[in-house]
mmCIF file of C-alpha atoms in Angstrom:
data_model
loop_
_atom_site.group_PDB
_atom_site.id
_atom_site.type_symbol
_atom_site.label_atom_id
_atom_site.label_comp_id
_atom_site.label_asym_id
_atom_site.label_seq_id
_atom_site.Cartn_x
_atom_site.Cartn_y
_atom_site.Cartn_z
ATOM 1 C CA UNK A 122 -23.049 52.676 21.413
ATOM 2 C CA UNK A 123 -23.346 52.406 17.999
ATOM 3 C CA UNK A 124 -19.682 54.564 17.708
ATOM 4 C CA UNK A 125 -17.963 51.994 19.588
ATOM 5 C CA UNK A 126 -19.596 49.171 17.773
ATOM 6 C CA UNK A 127 -18.754 50.455 14.745
ATOM 7 C CA UNK A 128 -14.756 52.046 15.476
ATOM 8 C CA UNK A 129 -14.985 47.976 17.332
ATOM 9 C CA UNK A 130 -15.865 46.650 13.449
ATOM 10 C CA UNK A 131 -13.272 49.586 11.580
ATOM 11 C CA UNK A 132 -10.900 48.187 14.038
ATOM 12 C CA UNK A 133 -11.148 44.773 12.982
ATOM 13 C CA UNK A 134 -11.367 45.564 9.518
ATOM 14 C CA UNK A 135 -8.017 46.245 9.115
ATOM 15 C CA UNK A 136 -5.880 43.670 11.555
ATOM 16 C CA UNK A 137 -6.031 41.188 9.385
ATOM 17 C CA UNK A 138 -3.167 43.041 6.538
ATOM 18 C CA UNK A 139 -1.381 41.790 3.568
ATOM 19 C CA UNK A 140 0.711 38.194 3.913
ATOM 20 C CA UNK A 141 3.607 38.703 3.427
ATOM 21 C CA UNK A 142 5.118 34.700 2.449
ATOM 22 C CA UNK A 143 5.209 33.680 -1.152
ATOM 23 C CA UNK A 144 1.685 32.787 -2.098
ATOM 24 C CA UNK A 145 1.479 29.171 -4.413
ATOM 25 C CA UNK A 146 -0.075 29.582 -7.642
ATOM 26 C CA UNK A 147 -0.368 25.651 -7.532
ATOM 27 C CA UNK A 148 -1.476 24.513 -4.047
ATOM 28 C CA UNK A 149 -0.240 20.780 -2.808
ATOM 29 C CA UNK A 150 -3.359 17.886 -2.919
ATOM 30 C CA UNK A 151 -4.323 16.903 0.067
ATOM 31 C CA UNK A 152 -2.279 13.829 0.693
ATOM 32 C CA UNK A 153 0.491 16.444 0.525
ATOM 33 C CA UNK A 154 -0.357 18.865 2.513
ATOM 34 C CA UNK A 155 -1.073 15.705 5.260
ATOM 35 C CA UNK A 156 2.123 14.141 4.865
ATOM 36 C CA UNK A 157 4.002 17.106 4.909
ATOM 37 C CA UNK A 158 2.234 18.401 8.184
ATOM 38 C CA UNK A 159 3.067 14.359 9.946
ATOM 39 C CA UNK A 160 -1.264 13.597 9.235
ATOM 40 C CA UNK A 161 -0.478 10.714 7.438
ATOM 41 C CA UNK A 162 2.557 8.351 6.944
ATOM 42 C CA UNK A 163 4.640 9.417 3.640
ATOM 43 C CA UNK A 164 4.558 5.948 1.589
ATOM 44 C CA UNK A 165 7.646 6.369 0.052
ATOM 45 C CA UNK A 166 9.472 6.717 3.604
ATOM 46 C CA UNK A 167 7.288 3.747 4.906
ATOM 47 C CA UNK A 168 8.976 0.105 4.848
ATOM 48 C CA UNK A 169 7.651 -2.132 2.560
ATOM 49 C CA UNK A 170 8.743 -5.272 4.393
ATOM 50 C CA UNK A 171 6.385 -7.479 7.075
ATOM 51 C CA UNK A 172 3.016 -8.887 7.420
ATOM 52 C CA UNK A 173 -0.214 -8.144 5.350
ATOM 53 C CA UNK A 174 -3.915 -10.284 5.406
ATOM 54 C CA UNK A 175 -7.553 -9.816 4.765
ATOM 55 C CA UNK A 176 -9.384 -11.863 6.265
ATOM 56 C CA UNK A 177 -8.660 -16.059 5.217
ATOM 57 C CA UNK A 178 -5.723 -14.161 2.898
ATOM 58 C CA UNK A 179 -2.082 -13.320 3.337
ATOM 59 C CA UNK A 180 0.748 -10.875 1.855
ATOM 60 C CA UNK A 181 4.228 -11.674 2.710
ATOM 61 C CA UNK A 182 7.304 -9.497 1.602
ATOM 62 C CA UNK A 183 10.790 -9.794 3.295
ATOM 63 C CA UNK A 184 14.240 -9.113 2.198
ATOM 64 C CA UNK A 185 16.535 -11.194 0.835
ATOM 65 C CA UNK A 186 19.853 -10.942 -0.786
ATOM 66 C CA UNK A 187 19.292 -10.806 -3.949
ATOM 67 C CA UNK A 188 15.596 -10.090 -4.101
ATOM 68 C CA UNK A 189 12.835 -9.595 -1.919
ATOM 69 C CA UNK A 190 10.804 -12.014 -1.587
ATOM 70 C CA UNK A 191 7.081 -11.877 -1.400
ATOM 71 C CA UNK A 192 4.378 -14.786 -0.791
ATOM 72 C CA UNK A 193 0.524 -14.368 -1.444
ATOM 73 C CA UNK A 194 -2.359 -16.979 -0.647
ATOM 74 C CA UNK A 195 -6.025 -16.460 -1.666
ATOM 75 C CA UNK A 196 -7.568 -19.514 0.311
ATOM 76 C CA UNK A 197 -11.657 -19.398 -0.792
ATOM 77 C CA UNK A 198 -11.798 -23.327 -0.109
ATOM 78 C CA UNK A 199 -9.931 -26.731 -1.140
ATOM 79 C CA UNK A 200 -11.048 -26.073 -4.809
ATOM 80 C CA UNK A 201 -10.367 -22.622 -5.315
ATOM 81 C CA UNK A 202 -7.253 -20.553 -4.495
ATOM 82 C CA UNK A 203 -4.288 -19.179 -5.175
ATOM 83 C CA UNK A 204 -0.047 -19.182 -4.205
ATOM 84 C CA UNK A 205 2.076 -17.218 -5.700
ATOM 85 C CA UNK A 206 6.026 -16.750 -4.538
ATOM 86 C CA UNK A 207 8.471 -14.534 -6.327
ATOM 87 C CA UNK A 208 9.909 -11.629 -5.707
ATOM 88 C CA UNK A 209 8.386 -7.529 -5.073
ATOM 89 C CA UNK A 210 10.318 -3.969 -5.205
ATOM 90 C CA UNK A 211 9.428 -0.885 -5.343
ATOM 91 C CA UNK A 212 8.743 1.408 -7.989
ATOM 92 C CA UNK A 213 7.143 4.916 -8.438
ATOM 93 C CA UNK A 214 4.098 3.521 -9.374
ATOM 94 C CA UNK A 215 3.868 1.451 -6.231
ATOM 95 C CA UNK A 216 4.869 -2.485 -5.641
ATOM 96 C CA UNK A 217 6.461 -4.083 -8.423
ATOM 97 C CA UNK A 218 5.483 -8.199 -8.368
ATOM 98 C CA UNK A 219 7.039 -10.719 -10.610
ATOM 99 C CA UNK A 220 5.624 -14.539 -9.269
ATOM 100 C CA UNK A 221 6.381 -17.453 -10.485
ATOM 101 C CA UNK A 222 8.857 -19.795 -11.342
ATOM 102 C CA UNK A 223 8.818 -18.626 -14.981
ATOM 103 C CA UNK A 224 8.810 -14.368 -14.018
ATOM 104 C CA UNK A 225 5.774 -13.998 -16.310
ATOM 105 C CA UNK A 226 3.533 -12.926 -13.900
ATOM 106 C CA UNK A 227 4.896 -9.229 -13.496
ATOM 107 C CA UNK A 228 2.361 -6.487 -12.868
ATOM 108 C CA UNK A 229 1.963 -3.149 -10.455
ATOM 109 C CA UNK A 230 0.457 -3.272 -7.106
ATOM 110 C CA UNK A 231 -1.099 0.039 -5.693
ATOM 111 C CA UNK A 232 0.485 0.378 -1.882
ATOM 112 C CA UNK A 233 0.362 3.448 -0.081
ATOM 113 C CA UNK A 234 2.213 2.143 3.477
ATOM 114 C CA UNK A 235 -0.495 0.590 5.331
ATOM 115 C CA UNK A 236 -2.687 -0.408 1.909
ATOM 116 C CA UNK A 237 -1.431 -2.946 -0.371
ATOM 117 C CA UNK A 238 -4.157 -4.038 -3.466
ATOM 118 C CA UNK A 239 -3.384 -5.936 -6.901
ATOM 119 C CA UNK A 240 -4.786 -4.788 -9.911
ATOM 120 C CA UNK A 241 -8.241 -5.524 -11.137
ATOM 121 C CA UNK A 242 -6.493 -6.894 -14.531
ATOM 122 C CA UNK A 243 -3.162 -9.042 -14.153
ATOM 123 C CA UNK A 244 -1.723 -10.913 -17.567
ATOM 124 C CA UNK A 245 -3.026 -14.109 -18.546
ATOM 125 C CA UNK A 246 0.242 -16.300 -17.249
ATOM 126 C CA UNK A 247 -0.849 -15.402 -13.264
ATOM 127 C CA UNK A 248 -4.031 -17.415 -13.981
ATOM 128 C CA UNK A 249 -1.372 -21.046 -13.452
ATOM 129 C CA UNK A 250 -0.415 -19.877 -9.797
ATOM 130 C CA UNK A 251 -4.173 -20.039 -9.021
ATOM 131 C CA UNK A 252 -7.198 -23.437 -9.237
ATOM 132 C CA UNK A 253 -10.372 -23.399 -9.513
ATOM 133 C CA UNK A 254 -12.517 -19.923 -10.054
ATOM 134 C CA UNK A 255 -10.048 -18.309 -7.975
ATOM 135 C CA UNK A 256 -7.667 -15.354 -9.302
ATOM 136 C CA UNK A 257 -5.242 -12.339 -8.436
ATOM 137 C CA UNK A 258 -6.616 -9.804 -10.318
ATOM 138 C CA UNK A 259 -7.809 -7.047 -6.706
ATOM 139 C CA UNK A 260 -7.084 -8.791 -4.087
ATOM 140 C CA UNK A 261 -6.473 -6.446 -1.299
ATOM 141 C CA UNK A 262 -4.420 -6.681 2.208
ATOM 142 C CA UNK A 263 -3.955 -3.962 4.514
ATOM 143 C CA UNK A 264 -0.554 -4.400 7.029
ATOM 144 C CA UNK A 265 -0.543 -6.204 9.769
ATOM 145 C CA UNK A 266 2.413 -5.444 11.238
ATOM 146 C CA UNK A 267 6.396 -4.666 9.646
ATOM 147 C CA UNK A 268 8.204 -7.763 12.246
ATOM 148 C CA UNK A 269 10.081 -9.777 9.823
ATOM 149 C CA UNK A 270 9.394 -12.636 12.484
ATOM 150 C CA UNK A 271 5.347 -12.917 11.933
ATOM 151 C CA UNK A 272 5.910 -12.426 8.348
ATOM 152 C CA UNK A 273 8.498 -15.887 8.733
ATOM 153 C CA UNK A 274 5.618 -16.804 10.264
ATOM 154 C CA UNK A 275 2.569 -16.889 7.333
ATOM 155 C CA UNK A 276 1.868 -19.944 6.016
ATOM 156 C CA UNK A 277 0.262 -21.772 2.935
ATOM 157 C CA UNK A 278 -2.742 -23.641 3.642
ATOM 158 C CA UNK A 279 -0.763 -26.604 3.692
ATOM 159 C CA UNK A 280 1.464 -25.752 6.551
ATOM 160 C CA UNK A 281 4.672 -24.207 3.950
ATOM 161 C CA UNK A 282 6.546 -21.283 4.770
ATOM 162 C CA UNK A 283 5.022 -18.308 2.756
ATOM 163 C CA UNK A 284 8.150 -15.854 2.436
ATOM 164 C CA UNK A 285 10.572 -18.264 3.158
ATOM 165 C CA UNK A 286 13.424 -19.442 0.326
#
């Protein structure tokens, strides 16, 4: 009986031969590996258009002939909030937002395909887009949908369209 067990163990030890494929000195990070296997959507291949929200805060992105339009509403109460509109474009680092009439509020937001996060610090001119103690810095949004109709339907606290020209 001991000989059979020993023979079985030796036989199993010999089953794992050397790999024939090339080995990589650098292994991909977890996110890259998940994208390659289809477990996670590649944010570079996901359209940026649609409706995003978190609590009462809203963000919409729509395509336009000149530049993709973006609208943001952060609504704490009647005296504290932000309303910003402008343009957005995809960059290697995320999404570049240019807000306000003077284009002085410009920053890059993180975007992974489903979530959009504004940076923790935004340029000083962005404060003009807010009232009271509200600010754009650090705001985060989750995708509600990719529907253009849903993005067009977004309104600010006064009922004004957020992403329409």
